[in-house]
Amino acid sequence: MAPRLFTPLTVRGLEVPGRAWVAPMCQYSCRPGEPGFVTDWHLAHLTSFAIGGAPLILTEAAAVTEVGRISPWDAGIWQDQQVGAWERVVSLVHRTGSLIGVQLGHAGRKASTYAPFHERSGSVPVAEGGWQSVGPGTAPFGSYADPRELDLAELSSTVAAFGAAARRAVTAGFDAVEIHAAHGYLLAQFLSPLVNRRSDEYGGDLAGRARLLLEVVDAVRASVPDRMPVLLRLSATDWGSGQVADDLERTVQVSRWAVERGVDLIDVSSGGNVPRPEIPIGPGYQTGFAEQVRRAVEVPVSAVGMITRPDQAEQVLAEGQADVVMMARALLADPHWWHRAAETLGHPLPWVGPYARAAPLLD
């Protein structure tokens, strides 16, 4: 039998030929004069994984509005003019033999920040190309600048922006879309009782706090073909003091509601709404969360977080903790991870033609 890592998985109408997928990784590499437009860097970055044997690649978060970018250097898909640059990436990834999906996001109160590798940190001032962020309320994230509270009309336009971005993703040729509702960004902010203190229909109990996310799910699902998978990334917990069990219960319920509305895979991560949380980081530290969500829903679930070795990834799948493993930093270190994994697990994996001469080096 083939290793689980290399067995196909069908998600709605898409058959993916393996189960180690490229997780979204922000590159902060758009040019300031062309906000949101992906560049040659993104083309090289994403295609490197296709050459290395990735079955499915998820792009970094593509902002659905200009003010929804995490930083001034982030990718976007909020206007039609940005589609052509994405089409170029999608076309080359497809020609190289991989599938590719786009993550749709809005940073909310965590927008307009410096890139992690910038010499400065925190919020980017308006004078330097930043903007005022928005959120469920006016409370900032840590030391970031104060956001402006979104009104009901703006919430409606945000839902519409996700739908319009999904339609552009279809035009660009993407194979799947993922809604980013994790890591303390806008949709995760609305879900969290630590952040969302609204008293209108978008706050209060879990049903109210989940309203915006579920409206986004409806808008995205209605904007893509029926065969196209819609994925959802959630933070299982924000690692607040004494909150982990309650957060996980909330995540399970939100996952159930999302699946009822047409989500086809739950991508389980954690963290983002609590500044400087104490997280017990270690190999596979989030897979237990994925396993609990998997028990509660009837769609595939992915796990992410310090999954680096082929035997470790195979074990996560074999033990039923998840149906898919998402990987990031290990793939930056080795974009040919899949070929090395195939060799380790004794599975033949074809190389892209111009790279086939490298195969003997793994023997």
mmCIF file of C-alpha atoms in Angstrom:
data_model
loop_
_atom_site.group_PDB
_atom_site.id
_atom_site.type_symbol
_atom_site.label_atom_id
_atom_site.label_comp_id
_atom_site.label_asym_id
_atom_site.label_seq_id
_atom_site.Cartn_x
_atom_site.Cartn_y
_atom_site.Cartn_z
ATOM 1 C CA MET A 1 0.000 0.000 0.000
ATOM 2 C CA ALA A 2 1.106 3.549 -0.728
ATOM 3 C CA PRO A 3 1.959 5.698 2.279
ATOM 4 C CA ARG A 4 -0.964 7.824 3.426
ATOM 5 C CA LEU A 5 1.025 10.909 2.469
ATOM 6 C CA PHE A 6 0.805 9.907 -1.170
ATOM 7 C CA THR A 7 -2.779 8.645 -1.372
ATOM 8 C CA PRO A 8 -5.334 10.839 -3.159
ATOM 9 C CA LEU A 9 -7.996 12.799 -1.343
ATOM 10 C CA THR A 10 -11.160 14.053 -3.003
ATOM 11 C CA VAL A 11 -12.459 17.345 -1.623
ATOM 12 C CA ARG A 12 -15.835 18.100 -3.198
ATOM 13 C CA GLY A 13 -15.052 17.936 -6.946
ATOM 14 C CA LEU A 14 -11.270 18.140 -6.683
ATOM 15 C CA GLU A 15 -9.019 15.091 -6.452
ATOM 16 C CA VAL A 16 -5.712 15.982 -4.825
ATOM 17 C CA PRO A 17 -2.976 13.370 -5.439
ATOM 18 C CA GLY A 18 -1.392 13.600 -1.987
ATOM 19 C CA ARG A 19 -1.933 14.803 1.567
ATOM 20 C CA ALA A 20 1.040 16.996 2.456
ATOM 21 C CA TRP A 21 -0.037 20.467 1.320
ATOM 22 C CA VAL A 22 1.712 23.828 1.295
ATOM 23 C CA ALA A 23 0.242 26.072 3.987
ATOM 24 C CA PRO A 24 -0.252 29.789 3.303
ATOM 25 C CA MET A 25 2.909 31.791 3.995
ATOM 26 C CA CYS A 26 2.927 35.581 3.761
ATOM 27 C CA GLN A 27 5.860 36.874 1.731
ATOM 28 C CA TYR A 28 5.430 40.654 2.187
ATOM 29 C CA SER A 29 6.906 41.091 -1.274
ATOM 30 C CA CYS A 30 4.495 43.201 -3.305
ATOM 31 C CA ARG A 31 5.885 46.488 -4.634
ATOM 32 C CA PRO A 32 4.645 49.608 -2.807
ATOM 33 C CA GLY A 33 3.745 51.280 -6.095
ATOM 34 C CA GLU A 34 1.566 48.331 -7.123
ATOM 35 C CA PRO A 35 -0.372 47.461 -3.952
ATOM 36 C CA GLY A 36 -1.665 43.896 -3.858
ATOM 37 C CA PHE A 37 -0.113 42.816 -7.172
ATOM 38 C CA VAL A 38 1.907 39.609 -6.896
ATOM 39 C CA THR A 39 5.370 39.706 -8.414
ATOM 40 C CA ASP A 40 8.085 37.482 -9.851
ATOM 41 C CA TRP A 41 9.023 36.643 -6.248
ATOM 42 C CA HIS A 42 5.613 35.036 -5.683
ATOM 43 C CA LEU A 43 5.886 33.196 -8.991
ATOM 44 C CA ALA A 44 9.282 31.730 -8.060
ATOM 45 C CA HIS A 45 8.257 31.011 -4.461
ATOM 46 C CA LEU A 46 5.061 29.121 -5.271
ATOM 47 C CA THR A 47 6.386 27.333 -8.353
ATOM 48 C CA SER A 48 9.344 26.002 -6.372
ATOM 49 C CA PHE A 49 6.938 23.803 -4.410
ATOM 50 C CA ALA A 50 5.276 22.558 -7.589
ATOM 51 C CA ILE A 51 8.684 21.544 -8.935
ATOM 52 C CA GLY A 52 9.345 19.794 -5.633
ATOM 53 C CA GLY A 53 6.246 17.594 -5.927
ATOM 54 C CA ALA A 54 3.577 19.443 -3.899
ATOM 55 C CA PRO A 55 0.103 18.044 -4.571
ATOM 56 C CA LEU A 56 -1.685 21.279 -3.529
ATOM 57 C CA ILE A 57 -0.299 24.720 -2.768
ATOM 58 C CA LEU A 58 -2.174 27.426 -0.876
ATOM 59 C CA THR A 59 -1.097 30.991 -1.522
ATOM 60 C CA GLU A 60 -0.477 33.551 1.170
ATOM 61 C CA ALA A 61 -3.512 35.499 2.356
ATOM 62 C CA ALA A 62 -4.828 37.623 -0.498
ATOM 63 C CA ALA A 63 -6.643 40.631 0.916
ATOM 64 C CA VAL A 64 -10.246 41.086 -0.184
ATOM 65 C CA THR A 65 -10.074 44.864 0.428
ATOM 66 C CA GLU A 66 -7.185 47.290 0.308
ATOM 67 C CA VAL A 67 -7.468 48.070 4.036
ATOM 68 C CA GLY A 68 -7.623 44.328 4.753
ATOM 69 C CA ARG A 69 -3.932 43.810 4.023
ATOM 70 C CA ILE A 70 -1.706 42.763 6.897
ATOM 71 C CA SER A 71 0.979 45.107 5.563
ATOM 72 C CA PRO A 72 1.487 47.502 2.653
ATOM 73 C CA TRP A 73 3.506 44.742 0.970
ATOM 74 C CA ASP A 74 0.784 42.071 1.068
ATOM 75 C CA ALA A 75 -0.908 40.361 -1.842
ATOM 76 C CA GLY A 76 -4.476 41.209 -2.771
ATOM 77 C CA ILE A 77 -7.384 40.156 -4.904
ATOM 78 C CA TRP A 78 -9.727 43.088 -4.276
ATOM 79 C CA GLN A 79 -9.728 44.434 -7.841
ATOM 80 C CA ASP A 80 -10.030 42.916 -11.292
ATOM 81 C CA GLN A 81 -6.678 44.327 -12.378
ATOM 82 C CA GLN A 82 -4.916 41.977 -9.944
ATOM 83 C CA VAL A 83 -6.297 38.843 -11.593
ATOM 84 C CA GLY A 84 -3.762 38.759 -14.433
ATOM 85 C CA ALA A 85 -0.782 38.527 -12.095
ATOM 86 C CA TRP A 86 -2.442 35.657 -10.241
ATOM 87 C CA GLU A 87 -3.270 33.934 -13.549
ATOM 88 C CA ARG A 88 0.439 33.890 -14.402
ATOM 89 C CA VAL A 89 1.230 32.112 -11.132
ATOM 90 C CA VAL A 90 -1.642 29.643 -11.447
ATOM 91 C CA SER A 91 -0.755 28.796 -15.034
ATOM 92 C CA LEU A 92 2.872 27.952 -14.283
ATOM 93 C CA VAL A 93 1.972 25.919 -11.176
ATOM 94 C CA HIS A 94 -0.521 23.937 -13.244
ATOM 95 C CA ARG A 95 1.983 23.392 -16.057
ATOM 96 C CA THR A 96 4.467 22.128 -13.480
ATOM 97 C CA GLY A 97 1.948 19.553 -12.287
ATOM 98 C CA SER A 98 0.458 20.858 -9.018
ATOM 99 C CA LEU A 99 -2.889 22.210 -7.891
ATOM 100 C CA ILE A 100 -3.194 25.622 -6.283
ATOM 101 C CA GLY A 101 -5.710 27.385 -4.069
ATOM 102 C CA VAL A 102 -5.906 30.962 -2.825
ATOM 103 C CA GLN A 103 -6.465 32.037 0.760
ATOM 104 C CA LEU A 104 -8.874 34.965 1.068
ATOM 105 C CA GLY A 105 -8.279 37.193 4.064
ATOM 106 C CA HIS A 106 -8.919 40.458 5.869
ATOM 107 C CA ALA A 107 -6.556 41.472 8.652
ATOM 108 C CA GLY A 108 -9.033 43.651 10.563
ATOM 109 C CA ARG A 109 -7.366 45.386 13.525
ATOM 110 C CA LYS A 110 -4.055 43.650 12.724
ATOM 111 C CA ALA A 111 -3.737 45.439 9.365
ATOM 112 C CA SER A 112 -1.224 48.096 8.275
ATOM 113 C CA THR A 113 1.772 46.606 10.060
ATOM 114 C CA TYR A 114 5.435 46.287 9.190
ATOM 115 C CA ALA A 115 6.707 43.039 7.705
ATOM 116 C CA PRO A 116 8.350 40.697 10.266
ATOM 117 C CA PHE A 117 11.769 41.208 8.710
ATOM 118 C CA HIS A 118 11.489 45.031 8.615
ATOM 119 C CA GLU A 119 13.770 47.009 10.913
ATOM 120 C CA ARG A 120 10.678 48.450 12.599
ATOM 121 C CA SER A 121 7.662 46.678 14.076
ATOM 122 C CA GLY A 122 4.064 47.509 14.902
ATOM 123 C CA SER A 123 1.659 49.680 12.913
ATOM 124 C CA VAL A 124 2.797 51.556 9.809
ATOM 125 C CA PRO A 125 1.950 55.283 10.070
ATOM 126 C CA VAL A 126 -0.221 56.845 7.387
ATOM 127 C CA ALA A 127 2.724 59.068 6.425
ATOM 128 C CA GLU A 128 4.690 55.919 5.523
ATOM 129 C CA GLY A 129 1.957 54.254 3.483
ATOM 130 C CA GLY A 130 -0.173 52.829 6.287
ATOM 131 C CA TRP A 131 -3.843 53.339 7.055
ATOM 132 C CA GLN A 132 -6.265 53.100 9.957
ATOM 133 C CA SER A 133 -7.279 49.520 10.587
ATOM 134 C CA VAL A 134 -10.841 48.364 11.276
ATOM 135 C CA GLY A 135 -12.343 45.757 13.556
ATOM 136 C CA PRO A 136 -15.318 44.646 15.620
ATOM 137 C CA GLY A 137 -14.628 47.533 18.012
ATOM 138 C CA THR A 138 -12.000 50.111 18.852
ATOM 139 C CA ALA A 139 -9.733 48.036 21.099
ATOM 140 C CA PRO A 140 -6.275 47.597 19.527
ATOM 141 C CA PHE A 141 -4.211 44.449 19.332
ATOM 142 C CA GLY A 142 -1.449 44.901 21.882
ATOM 143 C CA SER A 143 0.574 48.002 21.031
ATOM 144 C CA TYR A 144 -0.855 48.360 17.507
ATOM 145 C CA ALA A 145 -2.728 51.518 16.508
ATOM 146 C CA ASP A 146 -6.381 51.841 17.471
ATOM 147 C CA PRO A 147 -8.802 50.430 14.883
ATOM 148 C CA ARG A 148 -12.089 51.971 13.796
ATOM 149 C CA GLU A 149 -15.267 50.014 14.510
ATOM 150 C CA LEU A 150 -17.001 48.636 11.421
ATOM 151 C CA ASP A 151 -20.629 49.652 11.046
ATOM 152 C CA LEU A 152 -23.371 47.418 9.672
ATOM 153 C CA ALA A 153 -23.093 48.774 6.135
ATOM 154 C CA GLU A 154 -19.346 48.125 6.147
ATOM 155 C CA LEU A 155 -19.891 44.577 7.384
ATOM 156 C CA SER A 156 -22.245 43.981 4.474
ATOM 157 C CA SER A 157 -19.681 45.369 2.020
ATOM 158 C CA THR A 158 -16.981 43.176 3.602
ATOM 159 C CA VAL A 159 -19.101 40.075 2.992
ATOM 160 C CA ALA A 160 -19.600 41.211 -0.602
ATOM 161 C CA ALA A 161 -15.846 41.764 -0.950
ATOM 162 C CA PHE A 162 -15.148 38.137 0.001
ATOM 163 C CA GLY A 163 -17.662 37.000 -2.604
ATOM 164 C CA ALA A 164 -16.168 39.225 -5.290
ATOM 165 C CA ALA A 165 -12.656 38.014 -4.431
ATOM 166 C CA ALA A 166 -13.837 34.406 -4.777
ATOM 167 C CA ARG A 167 -15.193 35.177 -8.247
ATOM 168 C CA ARG A 168 -11.837 36.666 -9.216
ATOM 169 C CA ALA A 169 -10.151 33.514 -7.916
ATOM 170 C CA VAL A 170 -12.301 31.472 -10.302
ATOM 171 C CA THR A 171 -11.327 33.759 -13.180
ATOM 172 C CA ALA A 172 -7.648 33.378 -12.274
ATOM 173 C CA GLY A 173 -7.986 29.586 -12.543
ATOM 174 C CA PHE A 174 -7.474 28.598 -8.904
ATOM 175 C CA ASP A 175 -8.529 25.068 -7.948
ATOM 176 C CA ALA A 176 -9.802 25.939 -4.456
ATOM 177 C CA VAL A 177 -10.381 28.885 -2.134
ATOM 178 C CA GLU A 178 -9.701 29.096 1.588
ATOM 179 C CA ILE A 179 -11.392 31.559 3.936
ATOM 180 C CA HIS A 180 -8.937 32.829 6.552
ATOM 181 C CA ALA A 181 -10.732 32.979 9.911
ATOM 182 C CA ALA A 182 -7.714 32.278 12.117
ATOM 183 C CA HIS A 183 -4.653 33.943 13.657
ATOM 184 C CA GLY A 184 -6.483 36.938 15.080
ATOM 185 C CA TYR A 185 -7.481 38.451 11.754
ATOM 186 C CA LEU A 186 -10.894 40.005 11.097
ATOM 187 C CA LEU A 187 -13.148 36.935 11.035
ATOM 188 C CA ALA A 188 -11.298 35.465 14.031
ATOM 189 C CA GLN A 189 -11.700 38.783 15.838
ATOM 190 C CA PHE A 190 -15.467 38.576 15.430
ATOM 191 C CA LEU A 191 -15.502 34.973 16.664
ATOM 192 C CA SER A 192 -13.573 35.751 19.833
ATOM 193 C CA PRO A 193 -15.340 36.888 23.024
ATOM 194 C CA LEU A 194 -12.005 38.429 24.025
ATOM 195 C CA VAL A 195 -12.221 40.872 21.113
ATOM 196 C CA ASN A 196 -15.844 41.092 19.978
ATOM 197 C CA ARG A 197 -17.811 43.099 22.565
ATOM 198 C CA ARG A 198 -20.512 44.274 20.162
ATOM 199 C CA SER A 199 -24.117 44.447 21.326
ATOM 200 C CA ASP A 200 -25.728 44.229 17.876
ATOM 201 C CA GLU A 201 -26.500 41.108 15.828
ATOM 202 C CA TYR A 202 -22.780 40.559 15.110
ATOM 203 C CA GLY A 203 -21.858 40.219 18.776
ATOM 204 C CA GLY A 204 -23.131 38.668 21.976
ATOM 205 C CA ASP A 205 -23.415 34.886 21.988
ATOM 206 C CA LEU A 206 -21.525 32.531 19.679
ATOM 207 C CA ALA A 207 -24.268 32.612 17.047
ATOM 208 C CA GLY A 208 -23.960 36.392 16.873
ATOM 209 C CA ARG A 209 -20.170 36.390 16.846
ATOM 210 C CA ALA A 210 -20.159 33.752 14.086
ATOM 211 C CA ARG A 211 -22.681 35.632 11.936
ATOM 212 C CA LEU A 212 -20.078 37.508 9.890
ATOM 213 C CA LEU A 213 -18.050 34.368 9.176
ATOM 214 C CA LEU A 214 -21.113 32.371 8.122
ATOM 215 C CA GLU A 215 -22.280 35.184 5.861
ATOM 216 C CA VAL A 216 -18.819 35.159 4.275
ATOM 217 C CA VAL A 217 -19.051 31.385 3.814
ATOM 218 C CA ASP A 218 -22.414 31.823 2.079
ATOM 219 C CA ALA A 219 -21.038 34.575 -0.179
ATOM 220 C CA VAL A 220 -17.949 32.593 -1.167
ATOM 221 C CA ARG A 221 -19.841 29.350 -1.715
ATOM 222 C CA ALA A 222 -22.333 31.185 -3.972
ATOM 223 C CA SER A 223 -19.492 32.774 -5.958
ATOM 224 C CA VAL A 224 -17.595 29.643 -6.992
ATOM 225 C CA PRO A 225 -18.637 26.620 -9.053
ATOM 226 C CA ASP A 226 -20.294 23.780 -7.164
ATOM 227 C CA ARG A 227 -17.323 21.491 -7.896
ATOM 228 C CA MET A 228 -14.825 23.936 -6.339
ATOM 229 C CA PRO A 229 -13.789 23.235 -2.740
ATOM 230 C CA VAL A 230 -14.152 25.938 -0.104
ATOM 231 C CA LEU A 231 -11.698 25.509 2.790
ATOM 232 C CA LEU A 232 -11.861 27.282 6.144
ATOM 233 C CA ARG A 233 -8.906 27.998 8.423
ATOM 234 C CA LEU A 234 -9.785 28.381 12.103
ATOM 235 C CA SER A 235 -7.745 28.923 15.248
ATOM 236 C CA ALA A 236 -8.767 26.168 17.646
ATOM 237 C CA THR A 237 -7.719 28.354 20.581
ATOM 238 C CA ASP A 238 -6.160 31.738 21.221
ATOM 239 C CA TRP A 239 -4.202 30.325 24.171
ATOM 240 C CA GLY A 240 -5.748 32.748 26.644
ATOM 241 C CA SER A 241 -5.396 31.821 30.293
ATOM 242 C CA GLY A 242 -7.901 29.086 31.100
ATOM 243 C CA GLN A 243 -9.598 29.442 27.713
ATOM 244 C CA VAL A 244 -8.310 26.471 25.710
ATOM 245 C CA ALA A 245 -11.179 24.067 26.403
ATOM 246 C CA ASP A 246 -13.832 26.743 25.852
ATOM 247 C CA ASP A 247 -12.135 27.889 22.641
ATOM 248 C CA LEU A 248 -12.023 24.352 21.286
ATOM 249 C CA GLU A 249 -15.716 23.826 22.039
ATOM 250 C CA ARG A 250 -16.453 27.037 20.158
ATOM 251 C CA THR A 251 -14.296 25.935 17.223
ATOM 252 C CA VAL A 252 -16.076 22.595 16.977
ATOM 253 C CA GLN A 253 -19.486 24.295 16.875
ATOM 254 C CA VAL A 254 -18.392 26.895 14.318
ATOM 255 C CA SER A 255 -16.936 24.086 12.193
ATOM 256 C CA ARG A 256 -20.272 22.276 12.235
ATOM 257 C CA TRP A 257 -22.132 25.402 11.188
ATOM 258 C CA ALA A 258 -19.621 26.127 8.428
ATOM 259 C CA VAL A 259 -19.883 22.602 7.021
ATOM 260 C CA GLU A 260 -23.675 22.937 6.951
ATOM 261 C CA ARG A 261 -23.185 26.083 4.832
ATOM 262 C CA GLY A 262 -20.919 24.373 2.303
ATOM 263 C CA VAL A 263 -17.347 24.344 3.646
ATOM 264 C CA ASP A 264 -15.486 21.261 2.417
ATOM 265 C CA LEU A 265 -12.399 21.125 4.672
ATOM 266 C CA ILE A 266 -11.544 22.588 8.071
ATOM 267 C CA ASP A 267 -7.923 23.740 8.369
ATOM 268 C CA VAL A 268 -7.076 23.773 12.086
ATOM 269 C CA SER A 269 -4.429 26.124 13.462
ATOM 270 C CA SER A 270 -4.306 28.220 16.651
ATOM 271 C CA GLY A 271 -3.481 31.576 18.167
ATOM 272 C CA GLY A 272 -3.659 35.182 17.081
ATOM 273 C CA ASN A 273 -6.041 37.197 19.260
ATOM 274 C CA VAL A 274 -3.902 37.265 22.433
ATOM 275 C CA PRO A 275 -0.614 39.201 22.324
ATOM 276 C CA ARG A 276 2.410 37.211 23.555
ATOM 277 C CA PRO A 277 0.522 34.068 24.625
ATOM 278 C CA GLU A 278 2.213 31.173 26.372
ATOM 279 C CA ILE A 279 2.056 28.343 23.837
ATOM 280 C CA PRO A 280 3.514 24.872 24.510
ATOM 281 C CA ILE A 281 5.203 24.723 21.121
ATOM 282 C CA GLY A 282 6.647 21.399 20.040
ATOM 283 C CA PRO A 283 6.422 18.913 17.157
ATOM 284 C CA GLY A 284 2.781 18.484 16.171
ATOM 285 C CA TYR A 285 1.546 20.638 19.056
ATOM 286 C CA GLN A 286 -1.750 21.407 17.281
ATOM 287 C CA THR A 287 -2.636 17.984 15.880
ATOM 288 C CA GLY A 288 -4.786 17.130 18.910
ATOM 289 C CA PHE A 289 -7.028 20.072 18.073
ATOM 290 C CA ALA A 290 -7.415 18.856 14.503
ATOM 291 C CA GLU A 291 -8.289 15.382 15.742
ATOM 292 C CA GLN A 292 -11.089 16.690 17.965
ATOM 293 C CA VAL A 293 -12.554 18.773 15.144
ATOM 294 C CA ARG A 294 -12.283 15.764 12.817
ATOM 295 C CA ARG A 295 -14.423 13.714 15.189
ATOM 296 C CA ALA A 296 -17.164 16.339 15.011
ATOM 297 C CA VAL A 297 -17.500 17.022 11.282
ATOM 298 C CA GLU A 298 -18.063 14.904 8.189
ATOM 299 C CA VAL A 299 -15.528 16.633 5.954
ATOM 300 C CA PRO A 300 -11.728 16.321 5.831
ATOM 301 C CA VAL A 301 -9.650 18.173 8.404
ATOM 302 C CA SER A 302 -6.058 19.379 8.121
ATOM 303 C CA ALA A 303 -3.437 19.804 10.833
ATOM 304 C CA VAL A 304 -0.544 22.266 10.879
ATOM 305 C CA GLY A 305 2.245 23.247 13.246
ATOM 306 C CA MET A 306 5.820 21.941 13.416
ATOM 307 C CA ILE A 307 5.083 18.913 11.248
ATOM 308 C CA THR A 308 8.440 18.538 9.555
ATOM 309 C CA ARG A 309 9.506 14.899 9.041
ATOM 310 C CA PRO A 310 7.975 12.360 6.651
ATOM 311 C CA ASP A 311 7.499 9.736 9.365
ATOM 312 C CA GLN A 312 5.861 12.299 11.638
ATOM 313 C CA ALA A 313 3.483 13.457 8.902
ATOM 314 C CA GLU A 314 2.646 9.877 8.002
ATOM 315 C CA GLN A 315 1.887 9.099 11.645
ATOM 316 C CA VAL A 316 -0.535 12.042 11.937
ATOM 317 C CA LEU A 317 -2.471 10.666 8.984
ATOM 318 C CA ALA A 318 -2.224 6.989 9.921
ATOM 319 C CA GLU A 319 -3.499 7.619 13.451
ATOM 320 C CA GLY A 320 -6.500 9.559 12.163
ATOM 321 C CA GLN A 321 -5.529 12.870 13.713
ATOM 322 C CA ALA A 322 -6.114 14.566 10.367
ATOM 323 C CA ASP A 323 -6.779 13.846 6.711
ATOM 324 C CA VAL A 324 -4.183 16.353 5.491
ATOM 325 C CA VAL A 325 -1.008 17.870 6.911
ATOM 326 C CA MET A 326 -0.237 21.496 6.117
ATOM 327 C CA MET A 327 3.437 22.418 6.109
ATOM 328 C CA ALA A 328 5.339 25.675 5.901
ATOM 329 C CA ARG A 329 8.787 26.284 7.370
ATOM 330 C CA ALA A 330 10.091 22.804 6.538
ATOM 331 C CA LEU A 331 9.190 23.482 2.912
ATOM 332 C CA LEU A 332 10.991 26.811 2.879
ATOM 333 C CA ALA A 333 14.078 24.942 4.030
ATOM 334 C CA ASP A 334 13.572 22.191 1.451
ATOM 335 C CA PRO A 335 11.189 22.867 -1.468
ATOM 336 C CA HIS A 336 11.839 19.271 -2.638
ATOM 337 C CA TRP A 337 10.533 17.833 0.639
ATOM 338 C CA TRP A 338 8.053 15.557 -1.159
ATOM 339 C CA HIS A 339 10.757 13.768 -3.132
ATOM 340 C CA ARG A 340 12.802 13.191 0.002
ATOM 341 C CA ALA A 341 9.672 11.994 1.809
ATOM 342 C CA ALA A 342 8.852 9.614 -1.016
ATOM 343 C CA GLU A 343 12.353 8.176 -0.884
ATOM 344 C CA THR A 344 12.170 7.800 2.906
ATOM 345 C CA LEU A 345 8.792 6.056 2.739
ATOM 346 C CA GLY A 346 9.639 3.899 -0.273
ATOM 347 C CA HIS A 347 7.171 5.485 -2.677
ATOM 348 C CA PRO A 348 7.942 6.320 -6.326
ATOM 349 C CA LEU A 349 7.214 9.994 -7.037
ATOM 350 C CA PRO A 350 7.846 11.359 -10.541
ATOM 351 C CA TRP A 351 10.133 14.338 -10.937
ATOM 352 C CA VAL A 352 9.478 17.288 -13.218
ATOM 353 C CA GLY A 353 11.356 16.548 -16.446
ATOM 354 C CA PRO A 354 14.168 19.128 -16.250
ATOM 355 C CA TYR A 355 14.903 18.039 -12.649
ATOM 356 C CA ALA A 356 14.755 14.278 -13.196
ATOM 357 C CA ARG A 357 18.541 13.964 -13.196
ATOM 358 C CA ALA A 358 18.467 14.756 -9.467
ATOM 359 C CA ALA A 359 16.600 11.534 -8.640
ATOM 360 C CA PRO A 360 19.724 9.311 -8.326
ATOM 361 C CA LEU A 361 21.125 11.598 -5.643
ATOM 362 C CA LEU A 362 18.417 10.351 -3.270
ATOM 363 C CA ASP A 363 19.285 6.688 -3.773
#
